[in-house]
């Protein structure tokens, strides 16, 4: 298995993996914002400062993903909580359902965390949903703390982790 930054020519393969994987775990259609992350991956991640998209490949097949981008302060319930210059958002962390619990997610996270430190982030932010298989426990094992449980119909939980 190899974990690397996604290249322009791999965008379609990574997007196809994510659409399949996300469709399997979400009980509702993918949001416009989620789809934009895939259709505009080159602009939003590959050609953007302090952003990157990583994928795990096994036998030239995508088996996992994670992405890092500057946090934009868009979540109203977290207004003014984060310094937008030093906070990133981790998104699109998914592993092939047949390969979960084998360390792929941990390898992806470590690469994303390394990148985040390297480009100067001090705070990692993410949100997950309680219904996602292994999501919340995974992030807590990685040192993330819950900052807000929305207790909404999407079971949204916001988490953060300081890095040095």
GROMACS .gro file of N, CA and C in nm:
model
  492
    1UNK      N    1   0.083  -0.118   0.000
    1UNK     CA    2   0.000   0.000   0.000
    1UNK      C    3   0.088   0.125   0.000
    2UNK      N    4   0.046   0.224  -0.075
    2UNK     CA    5   0.118   0.351  -0.083
    2UNK      C    6   0.021   0.465  -0.055
    3UNK      N    7   0.064   0.558   0.030
    3UNK     CA    8  -0.015   0.678   0.056
    3UNK      C    9   0.059   0.795  -0.005
    4UNK      N   10  -0.012   0.872  -0.087
    4UNK     CA   11   0.051   0.986  -0.153
    4UNK      C   12  -0.052   1.094  -0.183
    5UNK      N   13   0.001   1.212  -0.213
    5UNK     CA   14  -0.086   1.320  -0.256
    5UNK      C   15  -0.146   1.283  -0.392
    6UNK      N   16  -0.272   1.314  -0.408
    6UNK     CA   17  -0.342   1.284  -0.532
    6UNK      C   18  -0.286   1.371  -0.644
    7UNK      N   19  -0.264   1.310  -0.758
    7UNK     CA   20  -0.217   1.381  -0.878
    7UNK      C   21  -0.337   1.412  -0.967
    8UNK      N   22  -0.319   1.511  -1.050
    8UNK     CA   23  -0.428   1.554  -1.139
    8UNK      C   24  -0.489   1.436  -1.215
    9UNK      N   25  -0.403   1.348  -1.264
    9UNK     CA   26  -0.454   1.235  -1.345
    9UNK      C   27  -0.525   1.129  -1.261
   10UNK      N   28  -0.520   1.141  -1.127
   10UNK     CA   29  -0.587   1.044  -1.039
   10UNK      C   30  -0.720   1.097  -0.984
   11UNK      N   31  -0.754   1.220  -1.016
   11UNK     CA   32  -0.874   1.283  -0.960
   11UNK      C   33  -0.999   1.200  -0.988
   12UNK      N   34  -1.017   1.156  -1.109
   12UNK     CA   35  -1.137   1.080  -1.145
   12UNK      C   36  -1.147   0.951  -1.063
   13UNK      N   37  -1.036   0.880  -1.051
   13UNK     CA   38  -1.034   0.754  -0.977
   13UNK      C   39  -1.066   0.779  -0.829
   14UNK      N   40  -1.009   0.884  -0.772
   14UNK     CA   41  -1.034   0.917  -0.631
   14UNK      C   42  -1.179   0.959  -0.612
   15UNK      N   43  -1.230   1.041  -0.704
   15UNK     CA   44  -1.370   1.086  -0.695
   15UNK      C   45  -1.467   0.968  -0.705
   16UNK      N   46  -1.441   0.876  -0.796
   16UNK     CA   47  -1.527   0.758  -0.810
   16UNK      C   48  -1.528   0.676  -0.680
   17UNK      N   49  -1.410   0.658  -0.621
   17UNK     CA   50  -1.401   0.587  -0.493
   17UNK      C   51  -1.486   0.657  -0.387
   18UNK      N   52  -1.472   0.788  -0.379
   18UNK     CA   53  -1.546   0.863  -0.276
   18UNK      C   54  -1.696   0.859  -0.298
   19UNK      N   55  -1.740   0.873  -0.421
   19UNK     CA   56  -1.885   0.869  -0.448
   19UNK      C   57  -1.941   0.734  -0.407
   20UNK      N   58  -1.873   0.626  -0.444
   20UNK     CA   59  -1.917   0.490  -0.406
   20UNK      C   60  -1.919   0.474  -0.254
   21UNK      N   61  -1.809   0.511  -0.191
   21UNK     CA   62  -1.795   0.490  -0.047
   21UNK      C   63  -1.892   0.575   0.033
   22UNK      N   64  -1.903   0.702  -0.003
   22UNK     CA   65  -1.993   0.791   0.070
   22UNK      C   66  -2.140   0.751   0.048
   23UNK      N   67  -2.173   0.708  -0.072
   23UNK     CA   68  -2.310   0.665  -0.099
   23UNK      C   69  -2.349   0.543  -0.016
   24UNK      N   70  -2.249   0.459   0.015
   24UNK     CA   71  -2.273   0.341   0.098
   24UNK      C   72  -2.305   0.376   0.243
   25UNK      N   73  -2.246   0.485   0.294
   25UNK     CA   74  -2.258   0.513   0.438
   25UNK      C   75  -2.354   0.626   0.473
   26UNK      N   76  -2.387   0.711   0.378
   26UNK     CA   77  -2.480   0.822   0.408
   26UNK      C   78  -2.622   0.783   0.372
   27UNK      N   79  -2.715   0.805   0.467
   27UNK     CA   80  -2.855   0.770   0.441
   27UNK      C   81  -2.931   0.880   0.367
   28UNK      N   82  -2.858   0.977   0.313
   28UNK     CA   83  -2.920   1.088   0.240
   28UNK      C   84  -2.828   1.122   0.123
   29UNK      N   85  -2.880   1.194   0.023
   29UNK     CA   86  -2.796   1.228  -0.093
   29UNK      C   87  -2.678   1.316  -0.052
   30UNK      N   88  -2.569   1.304  -0.125
   30UNK     CA   89  -2.451   1.385  -0.098
   30UNK      C   90  -2.482   1.532  -0.123
   31UNK      N   91  -2.431   1.617  -0.037
   31UNK     CA   92  -2.459   1.760  -0.049
   31UNK      C   93  -2.387   1.821  -0.169
   32UNK      N   94  -2.433   1.938  -0.206
   32UNK     CA   95  -2.369   2.011  -0.315
   32UNK      C   96  -2.224   2.042  -0.281
   33UNK      N   97  -2.198   2.077  -0.154
   33UNK     CA   98  -2.062   2.108  -0.111
   33UNK      C   99  -1.973   1.983  -0.120
   34UNK      N  100  -2.024   1.868  -0.080
   34UNK     CA  101  -1.946   1.744  -0.089
   34UNK      C  102  -1.914   1.711  -0.234
   35UNK      N  103  -2.010   1.729  -0.320
   35UNK     CA  104  -1.987   1.701  -0.461
   35UNK      C  105  -1.887   1.800  -0.521
   36UNK      N  106  -1.894   1.926  -0.478
   36UNK     CA  107  -1.800   2.028  -0.527
   36UNK      C  108  -1.656   1.991  -0.490
   37UNK      N  109  -1.636   1.935  -0.369
   37UNK     CA  110  -1.502   1.892  -0.329
   37UNK      C  111  -1.446   1.790  -0.428
   38UNK      N  112  -1.533   1.714  -0.491
   38UNK     CA  113  -1.489   1.611  -0.585
   38UNK      C  114  -1.476   1.666  -0.727
   39UNK      N  115  -1.577   1.743  -0.771
   39UNK     CA  116  -1.574   1.794  -0.907
   39UNK      C  117  -1.472   1.905  -0.927
   40UNK      N  118  -1.434   1.972  -0.818
   40UNK     CA  119  -1.337   2.082  -0.826
   40UNK      C  120  -1.212   2.052  -0.741
   41UNK      N  121  -1.178   1.924  -0.730
   41UNK     CA  122  -1.066   1.881  -0.647
   41UNK      C  123  -0.935   1.951  -0.685
   42UNK      N  124  -0.910   1.964  -0.813
   42UNK     CA  125  -0.785   2.027  -0.855
   42UNK      C  126  -0.776   2.171  -0.802
   43UNK      N  127  -0.881   2.247  -0.818
   43UNK     CA  128  -0.883   2.386  -0.773
   43UNK      C  129  -0.881   2.398  -0.621
   44UNK      N  130  -0.960   2.316  -0.553
   44UNK     CA  131  -0.978   2.328  -0.408
   44UNK      C  132  -0.866   2.265  -0.326
   45UNK      N  133  -0.795   2.169  -0.383
   45UNK     CA  134  -0.694   2.096  -0.305
   45UNK      C  135  -0.557   2.090  -0.371
   46UNK      N  136  -0.552   2.057  -0.498
   46UNK     CA  137  -0.424   2.034  -0.562
   46UNK      C  138  -0.351   2.165  -0.595
   47UNK      N  139  -0.427   2.269  -0.627
   47UNK     CA  140  -0.367   2.397  -0.666
   47UNK      C  141  -0.392   2.505  -0.562
   48UNK      N  142  -0.409   2.468  -0.439
   48UNK     CA  143  -0.441   2.564  -0.335
   48UNK      C  144  -0.336   2.557  -0.224
   49UNK      N  145  -0.294   2.673  -0.181
   49UNK     CA  146  -0.195   2.680  -0.074
   49UNK      C  147  -0.254   2.623   0.055
   50UNK      N  148  -0.175   2.549   0.127
   50UNK     CA  149  -0.211   2.491   0.257
   50UNK      C  150  -0.329   2.394   0.248
   51UNK      N  151  -0.343   2.328   0.133
   51UNK     CA  152  -0.447   2.227   0.114
   51UNK      C  153  -0.386   2.109   0.039
   52UNK      N  154  -0.440   1.991   0.066
   52UNK     CA  155  -0.393   1.873  -0.006
   52UNK      C  156  -0.496   1.761   0.007
   53UNK      N  157  -0.490   1.670  -0.086
   53UNK     CA  158  -0.576   1.552  -0.088
   53UNK      C  159  -0.485   1.431  -0.096
   54UNK      N  160  -0.502   1.339  -0.003
   54UNK     CA  161  -0.419   1.218   0.002
   54UNK      C  162  -0.506   1.095  -0.026
   55UNK      N  163  -0.444   0.995  -0.087
   55UNK     CA  164  -0.514   0.869  -0.111
   55UNK      C  165  -0.420   0.753  -0.081
   56UNK      N  166  -0.481   0.646  -0.036
   56UNK     CA  167  -0.409   0.520  -0.017
   56UNK      C  168  -0.439   0.434  -0.139
   57UNK      N  169  -0.333   0.381  -0.198
   57UNK     CA  170  -0.346   0.297  -0.317
   57UNK      C  171  -0.293   0.158  -0.286
   58UNK      N  172  -0.365   0.058  -0.330
   58UNK     CA  173  -0.320  -0.080  -0.321
   58UNK      C  174  -0.344  -0.143  -0.458
   59UNK      N  175  -0.240  -0.194  -0.518
   59UNK     CA  176  -0.250  -0.250  -0.653
   59UNK      C  177  -0.316  -0.152  -0.750
   60UNK      N  178  -0.276  -0.026  -0.740
   60UNK     CA  179  -0.326   0.082  -0.825
   60UNK      C  180  -0.474   0.114  -0.806
   61UNK      N  181  -0.533   0.063  -0.698
   61UNK     CA  182  -0.673   0.093  -0.667
   61UNK      C  183  -0.678   0.183  -0.543
   62UNK      N  184  -0.767   0.281  -0.545
   62UNK     CA  185  -0.784   0.368  -0.429
   62UNK      C  186  -0.856   0.288  -0.321
   63UNK      N  187  -0.798   0.285  -0.200
   63UNK     CA  188  -0.860   0.212  -0.089
   63UNK      C  189  -0.888   0.303   0.030
   64UNK      N  190  -0.849   0.431   0.020
   64UNK     CA  191  -0.876   0.524   0.129
   64UNK      C  192  -0.838   0.665   0.088
   65UNK      N  193  -0.898   0.763   0.158
   65UNK     CA  194  -0.869   0.903   0.128
   65UNK      C  195  -0.876   0.988   0.254
   66UNK      N  196  -0.813   1.105   0.247
   66UNK     CA  197  -0.828   1.210   0.348
   66UNK      C  198  -0.781   1.340   0.281
   67UNK      N  199  -0.840   1.451   0.323
   67UNK     CA  200  -0.801   1.580   0.267
   67UNK      C  201  -0.789   1.683   0.378
   68UNK      N  202  -0.707   1.786   0.350
   68UNK     CA  203  -0.684   1.896   0.442
   68UNK      C  204  -0.703   2.025   0.365
   69UNK      N  205  -0.773   2.119   0.426
   69UNK     CA  206  -0.789   2.251   0.365
   69UNK      C  207  -0.801   2.356   0.475
   70UNK      N  208  -0.780   2.483   0.442
   70UNK     CA  209  -0.800   2.586   0.544
   70UNK      C  210  -0.946   2.586   0.589
   71UNK      N  211  -0.968   2.595   0.719
   71UNK     CA  212  -1.106   2.606   0.769
   71UNK      C  213  -1.156   2.746   0.737
   72UNK      N  214  -1.279   2.754   0.689
   72UNK     CA  215  -1.332   2.882   0.640
   72UNK      C  216  -1.431   2.952   0.734
   73UNK      N  217  -1.454   2.896   0.852
   73UNK     CA  218  -1.543   2.961   0.947
   73UNK      C  219  -1.690   2.955   0.911
   74UNK      N  220  -1.729   2.868   0.819
   74UNK     CA  221  -1.866   2.864   0.768
   74UNK      C  222  -1.969   2.808   0.867
   75UNK      N  223  -1.926   2.738   0.969
   75UNK     CA  224  -2.021   2.672   1.058
   75UNK      C  225  -2.065   2.770   1.166
   76UNK      N  226  -2.190   2.810   1.157
   76UNK     CA  227  -2.245   2.917   1.242
   76UNK      C  228  -2.232   2.883   1.390
   77UNK      N  229  -2.257   2.760   1.427
   77UNK     CA  230  -2.252   2.722   1.569
   77UNK      C  231  -2.110   2.728   1.627
   78UNK      N  232  -2.009   2.744   1.541
   78UNK     CA  233  -1.870   2.755   1.586
   78UNK      C  234  -1.812   2.895   1.558
   79UNK      N  235  -1.900   2.990   1.534
   79UNK     CA  236  -1.857   3.125   1.497
   79UNK      C  237  -1.752   3.179   1.594
   80UNK      N  238  -1.645   3.229   1.537
   80UNK     CA  239  -1.535   3.292   1.611
   80UNK      C  240  -1.457   3.197   1.702
   81UNK      N  241  -1.476   3.068   1.691
   81UNK     CA  242  -1.403   2.974   1.777
   81UNK      C  243  -1.258   2.958   1.730
   82UNK      N  244  -1.236   2.965   1.599
   82UNK     CA  245  -1.106   2.932   1.544
   82UNK      C  246  -1.037   3.049   1.476
   83UNK      N  247  -0.905   3.050   1.487
   83UNK     CA  248  -0.822   3.142   1.412
   83UNK      C  249  -0.815   3.085   1.270
   84UNK      N  250  -0.869   3.156   1.174
   84UNK     CA  251  -0.877   3.103   1.039
   84UNK      C  252  -0.740   3.094   0.970
   85UNK      N  253  -0.641   3.161   1.022
   85UNK     CA  254  -0.506   3.153   0.965
   85UNK      C  255  -0.434   3.025   1.006
   86UNK      N  256  -0.470   2.970   1.122
   86UNK     CA  257  -0.394   2.856   1.175
   86UNK      C  258  -0.480   2.731   1.196
   87UNK      N  259  -0.602   2.731   1.144
   87UNK     CA  260  -0.691   2.615   1.160
   87UNK      C  261  -0.721   2.553   1.025
   88UNK      N  262  -0.704   2.422   1.018
   88UNK     CA  263  -0.742   2.350   0.897
   88UNK      C  264  -0.861   2.261   0.927
   89UNK      N  265  -0.922   2.216   0.821
   89UNK     CA  266  -1.033   2.122   0.831
   89UNK      C  267  -0.991   1.993   0.763
   90UNK      N  268  -1.014   1.883   0.831
   90UNK     CA  269  -0.988   1.752   0.773
   90UNK      C  270  -1.122   1.698   0.723
   91UNK      N  271  -1.121   1.655   0.598
   91UNK     CA  272  -1.244   1.605   0.538
   91UNK      C  273  -1.214   1.480   0.455
   92UNK      N  274  -1.320   1.416   0.414
   92UNK     CA  275  -1.315   1.304   0.320
   92UNK      C  276  -1.225   1.190   0.365
   93UNK      N  277  -1.230   1.158   0.494
   93UNK     CA  278  -1.154   1.044   0.544
   93UNK      C  279  -1.243   0.920   0.536
   94UNK      N  280  -1.213   0.838   0.438
   94UNK     CA  281  -1.290   0.716   0.415
   94UNK      C  282  -1.196   0.603   0.376
   95UNK      N  283  -1.233   0.483   0.417
   95UNK     CA  284  -1.156   0.363   0.383
   95UNK      C  285  -1.254   0.262   0.322
   96UNK      N  286  -1.209   0.190   0.223
   96UNK     CA  287  -1.289   0.086   0.160
   96UNK      C  288  -1.350  -0.002   0.269
   97UNK      N  289  -1.480  -0.028   0.258
   97UNK     CA  290  -1.552  -0.101   0.364
   97UNK      C  291  -1.495  -0.241   0.388
   98UNK      N  292  -1.430  -0.299   0.289
   98UNK     CA  293  -1.372  -0.433   0.306
   98UNK      C  294  -1.233  -0.431   0.369
   99UNK      N  295  -1.179  -0.310   0.389
   99UNK     CA  296  -1.042  -0.299   0.440
   99UNK      C  297  -1.034  -0.217   0.569
  100UNK      N  298  -1.147  -0.189   0.629
  100UNK     CA  299  -1.145  -0.112   0.753
  100UNK      C  300  -1.083  -0.194   0.866
  101UNK      N  301  -1.034  -0.122   0.967
  101UNK     CA  302  -0.973  -0.182   1.087
  101UNK      C  303  -0.840  -0.250   1.055
  102UNK      N  304  -0.773  -0.202   0.949
  102UNK     CA  305  -0.642  -0.256   0.913
  102UNK      C  306  -0.533  -0.150   0.919
  103UNK      N  307  -0.567  -0.031   0.971
  103UNK     CA  308  -0.468   0.074   0.987
  103UNK      C  309  -0.459   0.175   0.874
  104UNK      N  310  -0.535   0.157   0.768
  104UNK     CA  311  -0.527   0.248   0.654
  104UNK      C  312  -0.569   0.389   0.695
  105UNK      N  313  -0.677   0.401   0.769
  105UNK     CA  314  -0.721   0.532   0.816
  105UNK      C  315  -0.616   0.600   0.902
  106UNK      N  316  -0.550   0.524   0.986
  106UNK     CA  317  -0.444   0.580   1.071
  106UNK      C  318  -0.326   0.629   0.988
  107UNK      N  319  -0.287   0.552   0.888
  107UNK     CA  320  -0.178   0.595   0.799
  107UNK      C  321  -0.217   0.724   0.726
  108UNK      N  322  -0.338   0.730   0.677
  108UNK     CA  323  -0.386   0.850   0.608
  108UNK      C  324  -0.386   0.970   0.703
  109UNK      N  325  -0.439   0.949   0.823
  109UNK     CA  326  -0.442   1.059   0.920
  109UNK      C  327  -0.302   1.109   0.952
  110UNK      N  328  -0.209   1.019   0.974
  110UNK     CA  329  -0.073   1.060   1.009
  110UNK      C  330  -0.011   1.143   0.896
  111UNK      N  331  -0.039   1.107   0.773
  111UNK     CA  332   0.013   1.185   0.660
  111UNK      C  333  -0.053   1.323   0.656
  112UNK      N  334  -0.182   1.329   0.679
  112UNK     CA  335  -0.253   1.458   0.680
  112UNK      C  336  -0.207   1.545   0.796
  113UNK      N  337  -0.182   1.484   0.911
  113UNK     CA  338  -0.135   1.559   1.027
  113UNK      C  339   0.007   1.611   1.002
  114UNK      N  340   0.092   1.529   0.943
  114UNK     CA  341   0.228   1.572   0.908
  114UNK      C  342   0.223   1.693   0.815
  115UNK      N  343   0.141   1.685   0.712
  115UNK     CA  344   0.124   1.796   0.618
  115UNK      C  345   0.076   1.921   0.690
  116UNK      N  346  -0.022   1.906   0.779
  116UNK     CA  347  -0.079   2.020   0.851
  116UNK      C  348   0.027   2.091   0.934
  117UNK      N  349   0.109   2.016   1.002
  117UNK     CA  350   0.218   2.075   1.080
  117UNK      C  351   0.317   2.147   0.988
  118UNK      N  352   0.351   2.079   0.879
  118UNK     CA  353   0.451   2.131   0.785
  118UNK      C  354   0.411   2.268   0.728
  119UNK      N  355   0.281   2.287   0.702
  119UNK     CA  356   0.237   2.414   0.642
  119UNK      C  357   0.195   2.517   0.746
  120UNK      N  358   0.207   2.482   0.876
  120UNK     CA  359   0.189   2.582   0.981
  120UNK      C  360   0.057   2.585   1.054
  121UNK      N  361  -0.026   2.485   1.034
  121UNK     CA  362  -0.152   2.481   1.110
  121UNK      C  363  -0.122   2.449   1.257
  122UNK      N  364  -0.204   2.502   1.345
  122UNK     CA  365  -0.193   2.477   1.489
  122UNK      C  366  -0.314   2.401   1.543
  123UNK      N  367  -0.424   2.406   1.468
  123UNK     CA  368  -0.548   2.343   1.512
  123UNK      C  369  -0.608   2.264   1.396
  124UNK      N  370  -0.646   2.139   1.426
  124UNK     CA  371  -0.716   2.054   1.331
  124UNK      C  372  -0.863   2.054   1.371
  125UNK      N  373  -0.950   2.082   1.277
  125UNK     CA  374  -1.094   2.079   1.301
  125UNK      C  375  -1.155   1.977   1.205
  126UNK      N  376  -1.260   1.911   1.251
  126UNK     CA  377  -1.339   1.827   1.163
  126UNK      C  378  -1.477   1.808   1.223
  127UNK      N  379  -1.567   1.763   1.141
  127UNK     CA  380  -1.695   1.716   1.195
  127UNK      C  381  -1.722   1.579   1.135
  128UNK      N  382  -1.795   1.502   1.211
  128UNK     CA  383  -1.832   1.368   1.168
  128UNK      C  384  -1.977   1.347   1.206
  129UNK      N  385  -2.027   1.229   1.180
  129UNK     CA  386  -2.165   1.194   1.211
  129UNK      C  387  -2.164   1.062   1.288
  130UNK      N  388  -2.243   1.054   1.391
  130UNK     CA  389  -2.243   0.935   1.477
  130UNK      C  390  -2.276   0.807   1.401
  131UNK      N  391  -2.353   0.818   1.293
  131UNK     CA  392  -2.394   0.698   1.221
  131UNK      C  393  -2.284   0.642   1.129
  132UNK      N  394  -2.178   0.720   1.106
  132UNK     CA  395  -2.071   0.670   1.019
  132UNK      C  396  -1.994   0.558   1.088
  133UNK      N  397  -1.971   0.447   1.019
  133UNK     CA  398  -1.905   0.333   1.080
  133UNK      C  399  -1.766   0.368   1.133
  134UNK      N  400  -1.751   0.365   1.263
  134UNK     CA  401  -1.622   0.386   1.326
  134UNK      C  402  -1.574   0.530   1.331
  135UNK      N  403  -1.646   0.624   1.274
  135UNK     CA  404  -1.600   0.762   1.263
  135UNK      C  405  -1.563   0.829   1.394
  136UNK      N  406  -1.659   0.844   1.483
  136UNK     CA  407  -1.635   0.916   1.607
  136UNK      C  408  -1.528   0.848   1.694
  137UNK      N  409  -1.537   0.716   1.717
  137UNK     CA  410  -1.432   0.652   1.796
  137UNK      C  411  -1.293   0.664   1.733
  138UNK      N  412  -1.285   0.658   1.600
  138UNK     CA  413  -1.157   0.672   1.531
  138UNK      C  414  -1.094   0.807   1.564
  139UNK      N  415  -1.170   0.913   1.550
  139UNK     CA  416  -1.115   1.047   1.574
  139UNK      C  417  -1.078   1.067   1.720
  140UNK      N  418  -1.156   1.013   1.810
  140UNK     CA  419  -1.123   1.027   1.951
  140UNK      C  420  -0.993   0.953   1.983
  141UNK      N  421  -0.972   0.838   1.922
  141UNK     CA  422  -0.846   0.765   1.942
  141UNK      C  423  -0.727   0.842   1.887
  142UNK      N  424  -0.751   0.930   1.792
  142UNK     CA  425  -0.644   1.010   1.733
  142UNK      C  426  -0.620   1.139   1.812
  143UNK      N  427  -0.686   1.154   1.925
  143UNK     CA  428  -0.662   1.269   2.012
  143UNK      C  429  -0.756   1.386   1.992
  144UNK      N  430  -0.860   1.369   1.913
  144UNK     CA  431  -0.957   1.476   1.894
  144UNK      C  432  -1.055   1.480   2.010
  145UNK      N  433  -1.095   1.600   2.046
  145UNK     CA  434  -1.194   1.621   2.152
  145UNK      C  435  -1.321   1.679   2.093
  146UNK      N  436  -1.433   1.633   2.145
  146UNK     CA  437  -1.562   1.686   2.100
  146UNK      C  438  -1.577   1.828   2.153
  147UNK      N  439  -1.610   1.919   2.062
  147UNK     CA  440  -1.636   2.057   2.103
  147UNK      C  441  -1.785   2.089   2.102
  148UNK      N  442  -1.859   2.018   2.017
  148UNK     CA  443  -2.003   2.042   2.007
  148UNK      C  444  -2.072   1.921   1.946
  149UNK      N  445  -2.173   1.873   2.014
  149UNK     CA  446  -2.261   1.768   1.961
  149UNK      C  447  -2.389   1.840   1.922
  150UNK      N  448  -2.413   1.854   1.794
  150UNK     CA  449  -2.529   1.929   1.745
  150UNK      C  450  -2.662   1.865   1.786
  151UNK      N  451  -2.661   1.735   1.809
  151UNK     CA  452  -2.783   1.661   1.840
  151UNK      C  453  -2.891   1.691   1.737
  152UNK      N  454  -2.849   1.691   1.611
  152UNK     CA  455  -2.941   1.718   1.502
  152UNK      C  456  -2.977   1.587   1.430
  153UNK      N  457  -3.059   1.599   1.326
  153UNK     CA  458  -3.102   1.480   1.253
  153UNK      C  459  -2.987   1.413   1.178
  154UNK      N  460  -2.878   1.486   1.156
  154UNK     CA  461  -2.761   1.429   1.088
  154UNK      C  462  -2.658   1.373   1.186
  155UNK      N  463  -2.687   1.382   1.317
  155UNK     CA  464  -2.600   1.331   1.423
  155UNK      C  465  -2.459   1.391   1.411
  156UNK      N  466  -2.454   1.521   1.383
  156UNK     CA  467  -2.327   1.592   1.361
  156UNK      C  468  -2.253   1.618   1.492
  157UNK      N  469  -2.125   1.585   1.492
  157UNK     CA  470  -2.038   1.609   1.607
  157UNK      C  471  -1.914   1.683   1.556
  158UNK      N  472  -1.880   1.794   1.622
  158UNK     CA  473  -1.762   1.873   1.586
  158UNK      C  474  -1.647   1.838   1.680
  159UNK      N  475  -1.527   1.825   1.625
  159UNK     CA  476  -1.410   1.787   1.704
  159UNK      C  477  -1.291   1.874   1.666
  160UNK      N  478  -1.194   1.879   1.758
  160UNK     CA  479  -1.073   1.954   1.731
  160UNK      C  480  -0.954   1.889   1.801
  161UNK      N  481  -0.836   1.924   1.749
  161UNK     CA  482  -0.712   1.875   1.807
  161UNK      C  483  -0.604   1.980   1.783
  162UNK      N  484  -0.538   2.020   1.890
  162UNK     CA  485  -0.424   2.111   1.874
  162UNK      C  486  -0.302   2.032   1.832
  163UNK      N  487  -0.221   2.091   1.746
  163UNK     CA  488  -0.097   2.028   1.704
  163UNK      C  489   0.018   2.126   1.723
  164UNK      N  490   0.135   2.071   1.744
  164UNK     CA  491   0.253   2.156   1.768
  164UNK      C  492   0.367   2.111   1.682
   0.00000   0.00000   0.00000
